[in-house]
Amino acid sequence: GGPLIAPPPIAEPLPELRPQDFSSKDLLIFIADGVGGRPYRREVINALTQWQRLLPQLFFVAERGSGGPAAKPPQSWSSAIRRAAFCPVMPGDNTFRIRFFHAVLVGCVPVVIRFPGGSWYRSHGPVPEQSLPFTRRIAWRSLVVELDFEPDMEDFGSWATRLVPALLRLSFDEVRKRQQRLMAAAPLLRYDFEGSKPDAFTAV
């Protein structure tokens, strides 16, 4: 029993992931986010912008809708996200964001906040096992990087400064395993209207 949860359709035509897609990655992090009044995003954008100034060849950081120097043309985002190893995905208006599924489909390992209680959305909120599709076939926690946030012990600016060092401490094998799980999960998030292979329709 329980609710039926299906992945959102992604309008952008995305090629299927291949093993060589991971070996050609040359960016460490991609993030292009609207900030507005949403919590968490401003701190992450600010922290990663500092890294981008130091190592511009490894970071793609853009603030959507800012119109300022951090803004980059949207047409460049599609290529950049495919080149990136990690994609921080901050909470949105719902328990999951299209950005999360987009990252999986292009082979960019999502980086999420692990709040108290195990939610990626808010403290003691819905956990991924209750809010993401196909949890019997996709072990969602095994293909992301979860970085714990304890609001009683630190502010979110401190969390944001820990993000890059935490990723740099991951071993090659830890990253490779997540990428392999992304490649296995990605077909189940597609809608194959030709019905030629397993996809989101067959996983429902």
Short mmCIF file of C-alpha atoms in Angstrom, two decimals:
data_model
loop_
_atom_site.label_atom_id
_atom_site.label_comp_id
_atom_site.label_asym_id
_atom_site.label_seq_id
_atom_site.Cartn_x
_atom_site.Cartn_y
_atom_site.Cartn_z
CA GLY A 1 0.00 0.00 0.00
CA GLY A 2 0.90 3.67 0.25
CA PRO A 3 0.89 6.53 -2.26
CA LEU A 4 2.07 6.06 -5.83
CA ILE A 5 5.04 8.33 -6.47
CA ALA A 6 6.32 8.79 -10.03
CA PRO A 7 9.31 10.80 -11.24
CA PRO A 8 8.59 14.16 -12.90
CA PRO A 9 8.98 14.33 -16.67
CA ILE A 10 12.14 16.10 -17.80
CA ALA A 11 11.48 18.07 -20.99
CA GLU A 12 15.13 18.34 -22.00
CA PRO A 13 16.24 15.44 -24.24
CA LEU A 14 19.01 13.71 -22.33
CA PRO A 15 21.23 10.96 -23.76
CA GLU A 16 21.41 7.71 -21.84
CA LEU A 17 24.28 7.47 -19.38
CA ARG A 18 27.34 5.50 -20.43
CA PRO A 19 30.40 4.54 -18.37
CA GLN A 20 32.58 6.90 -20.41
CA ASP A 21 30.40 9.82 -19.36
CA PHE A 22 31.87 9.61 -15.87
CA SER A 23 35.51 9.41 -16.97
CA SER A 24 35.14 12.62 -18.99
CA LYS A 25 33.96 14.81 -16.10
CA ASP A 26 36.17 17.85 -15.54
CA LEU A 27 34.12 19.92 -13.05
CA LEU A 28 33.94 19.16 -9.35
CA ILE A 29 30.65 20.95 -8.61
CA PHE A 30 27.71 22.38 -10.54
CA ILE A 31 25.02 24.52 -8.94
CA ALA A 32 22.65 26.98 -10.62
CA ASP A 33 19.92 27.94 -8.18
CA GLY A 34 17.37 30.65 -7.62
CA VAL A 35 17.76 32.07 -4.15
CA GLY A 36 14.95 34.49 -3.39
CA GLY A 37 13.73 34.06 0.18
CA ARG A 38 14.40 30.34 0.32
CA PRO A 39 16.53 29.09 3.21
CA TYR A 40 19.89 27.34 2.75
CA ARG A 41 20.56 28.31 -0.87
CA ARG A 42 22.15 31.70 -0.19
CA GLU A 43 24.74 30.22 2.17
CA VAL A 44 25.67 27.46 -0.29
CA ILE A 45 25.91 29.82 -3.26
CA ASN A 46 28.12 32.19 -1.25
CA ALA A 47 30.45 29.43 -0.03
CA LEU A 48 30.81 27.85 -3.49
CA THR A 49 31.35 31.24 -5.14
CA GLN A 50 34.44 31.63 -2.95
CA TRP A 51 35.72 28.29 -4.22
CA GLN A 52 34.93 29.26 -7.79
CA ARG A 53 37.09 32.37 -7.45
CA LEU A 54 39.98 30.19 -6.31
CA LEU A 55 39.48 27.34 -8.78
CA PRO A 56 37.27 28.55 -11.63
CA GLN A 57 38.14 25.52 -13.75
CA LEU A 58 36.52 23.16 -11.22
CA PHE A 59 33.36 24.99 -10.17
CA PHE A 60 30.26 26.17 -12.01
CA VAL A 61 28.24 28.40 -9.68
CA ALA A 62 25.33 30.51 -10.91
CA GLU A 63 22.48 32.30 -9.21
CA ARG A 64 19.39 32.02 -11.37
CA GLY A 65 17.61 35.28 -12.03
CA SER A 66 20.23 37.41 -10.34
CA GLY A 67 21.30 39.37 -13.40
CA GLY A 68 24.60 39.97 -11.63
CA PRO A 69 28.11 38.71 -12.30
CA ALA A 70 27.31 35.27 -10.87
CA ALA A 71 24.62 34.71 -13.48
CA LYS A 72 25.60 32.66 -16.53
CA PRO A 73 23.57 32.08 -19.70
CA PRO A 74 21.17 29.14 -19.20
CA GLN A 75 22.32 27.50 -22.43
CA SER A 76 25.70 26.87 -20.77
CA TRP A 77 24.11 25.05 -17.83
CA SER A 78 23.08 21.98 -19.80
CA SER A 79 26.66 21.23 -20.79
CA ALA A 80 28.14 22.14 -17.41
CA ILE A 81 25.91 19.87 -15.34
CA ARG A 82 26.94 16.89 -17.48
CA ARG A 83 30.59 17.73 -16.85
CA ALA A 84 30.23 17.92 -13.06
CA ALA A 85 30.91 15.16 -10.57
CA PHE A 86 28.68 16.60 -7.80
CA CYS A 87 25.47 18.63 -7.79
CA PRO A 88 24.34 20.14 -4.46
CA VAL A 89 20.53 20.01 -4.35
CA MET A 90 19.06 22.24 -1.66
CA PRO A 91 15.47 21.86 -0.40
CA GLY A 92 12.72 23.34 -2.53
CA ASP A 93 9.01 23.91 -2.17
CA ASN A 94 8.27 20.17 -2.14
CA THR A 95 9.92 17.09 -0.71
CA PHE A 96 11.94 16.66 -3.89
CA ARG A 97 13.01 18.90 -6.77
CA ILE A 98 13.22 18.34 -10.50
CA ARG A 99 16.84 19.45 -10.12
CA PHE A 100 17.47 16.27 -8.13
CA PHE A 101 16.19 14.00 -10.90
CA HIS A 102 17.97 16.05 -13.55
CA ALA A 103 21.26 15.48 -11.71
CA VAL A 104 20.67 11.72 -11.58
CA LEU A 105 19.79 11.54 -15.27
CA VAL A 106 23.01 13.29 -16.32
CA GLY A 107 25.22 11.35 -13.88
CA CYS A 108 25.95 14.15 -11.41
CA VAL A 109 26.00 12.80 -7.85
CA PRO A 110 23.44 14.77 -5.80
CA VAL A 111 24.67 16.28 -2.54
CA VAL A 112 21.90 16.75 0.01
CA ILE A 113 21.37 18.03 3.54
CA ARG A 114 20.64 15.26 6.01
CA PHE A 115 18.44 16.90 8.62
CA PRO A 116 17.73 15.47 12.08
CA GLY A 117 15.42 12.52 11.54
CA GLY A 118 16.97 11.62 8.17
CA SER A 119 14.91 13.93 5.92
CA TRP A 120 16.48 15.83 3.03
CA TYR A 121 13.68 18.40 3.21
CA ARG A 122 13.52 19.72 6.78
CA SER A 123 14.15 18.66 10.37
CA HIS A 124 12.11 15.53 11.13
CA GLY A 125 10.37 15.88 7.77
CA PRO A 126 9.49 13.17 5.24
CA VAL A 127 12.39 10.83 4.58
CA PRO A 128 13.45 9.82 1.05
CA GLU A 129 11.98 6.36 1.53
CA GLN A 130 8.56 8.04 1.86
CA SER A 131 8.88 10.79 -0.72
CA LEU A 132 10.86 9.47 -3.70
CA PRO A 133 9.71 6.99 -6.37
CA PHE A 134 10.55 3.31 -6.70
CA THR A 135 12.14 2.87 -3.29
CA ARG A 136 11.99 -0.92 -3.66
CA ARG A 137 14.20 -0.71 -6.74
CA ILE A 138 16.36 2.35 -6.01
CA ALA A 139 18.33 2.71 -2.77
CA TRP A 140 18.32 6.50 -2.90
CA ARG A 141 20.66 7.09 0.00
CA SER A 142 23.31 4.92 -1.64
CA LEU A 143 23.68 7.14 -4.71
CA VAL A 144 23.83 10.57 -3.05
CA VAL A 145 26.22 12.27 -0.66
CA GLU A 146 24.43 13.11 2.59
CA LEU A 147 26.02 15.78 4.76
CA ASP A 148 24.56 15.98 8.26
CA PHE A 149 23.20 19.28 9.54
CA GLU A 150 22.47 19.70 13.25
CA PRO A 151 20.73 23.08 13.71
CA ASP A 152 21.22 22.96 17.47
CA MET A 153 24.99 22.73 17.01
CA GLU A 154 25.79 24.95 14.00
CA ASP A 155 24.27 27.53 11.70
CA PHE A 156 23.82 26.72 8.05
CA GLY A 157 26.71 28.92 6.98
CA SER A 158 29.01 26.51 8.83
CA TRP A 159 27.40 23.58 7.02
CA ALA A 160 28.04 25.29 3.69
CA THR A 161 31.74 25.76 4.47
CA ARG A 162 32.02 22.02 5.20
CA LEU A 163 30.56 21.01 1.86
CA VAL A 164 33.62 21.04 -0.40
CA PRO A 165 36.06 19.57 2.19
CA ALA A 166 33.60 16.71 2.77
CA LEU A 167 33.50 15.91 -0.94
CA LEU A 168 37.28 16.05 -1.25
CA ARG A 169 37.59 13.45 1.51
CA LEU A 170 35.61 10.87 -0.48
CA SER A 171 37.70 8.09 -1.94
CA PHE A 172 37.71 7.19 -5.63
CA ASP A 173 35.81 3.98 -4.85
CA GLU A 174 33.14 5.83 -2.85
CA VAL A 175 32.50 8.16 -5.77
CA ARG A 176 32.62 5.37 -8.37
CA LYS A 177 30.04 3.29 -6.50
CA ARG A 178 27.64 6.20 -6.41
CA GLN A 179 28.13 6.82 -10.11
CA GLN A 180 27.42 3.17 -10.90
CA ARG A 181 24.20 3.39 -8.89
CA LEU A 182 23.22 6.55 -10.76
CA MET A 183 23.67 4.73 -14.06
CA ALA A 184 21.46 1.86 -12.82
CA ALA A 185 18.75 4.20 -11.50
CA ALA A 186 18.61 6.64 -14.41
CA PRO A 187 16.63 4.41 -16.86
CA LEU A 188 13.83 4.06 -14.28
CA LEU A 189 13.41 7.85 -14.21
CA ARG A 190 12.89 8.15 -17.96
CA TYR A 191 9.61 7.84 -19.86
CA ASP A 192 10.25 5.71 -22.94
CA PHE A 193 7.20 6.30 -25.12
CA GLU A 194 8.44 3.73 -27.62
CA GLY A 195 8.27 1.03 -24.97
CA SER A 196 11.58 -0.43 -26.04
CA LYS A 197 13.21 -0.86 -22.61
CA PRO A 198 12.54 -0.72 -18.86
CA ASP A 199 11.66 2.81 -17.76
CA ALA A 200 9.42 4.77 -15.39
CA PHE A 201 6.30 3.25 -16.95
CA THR A 202 7.45 -0.31 -16.28
CA ALA A 203 8.67 0.57 -12.77
CA VAL A 204 5.27 1.89 -11.64
#
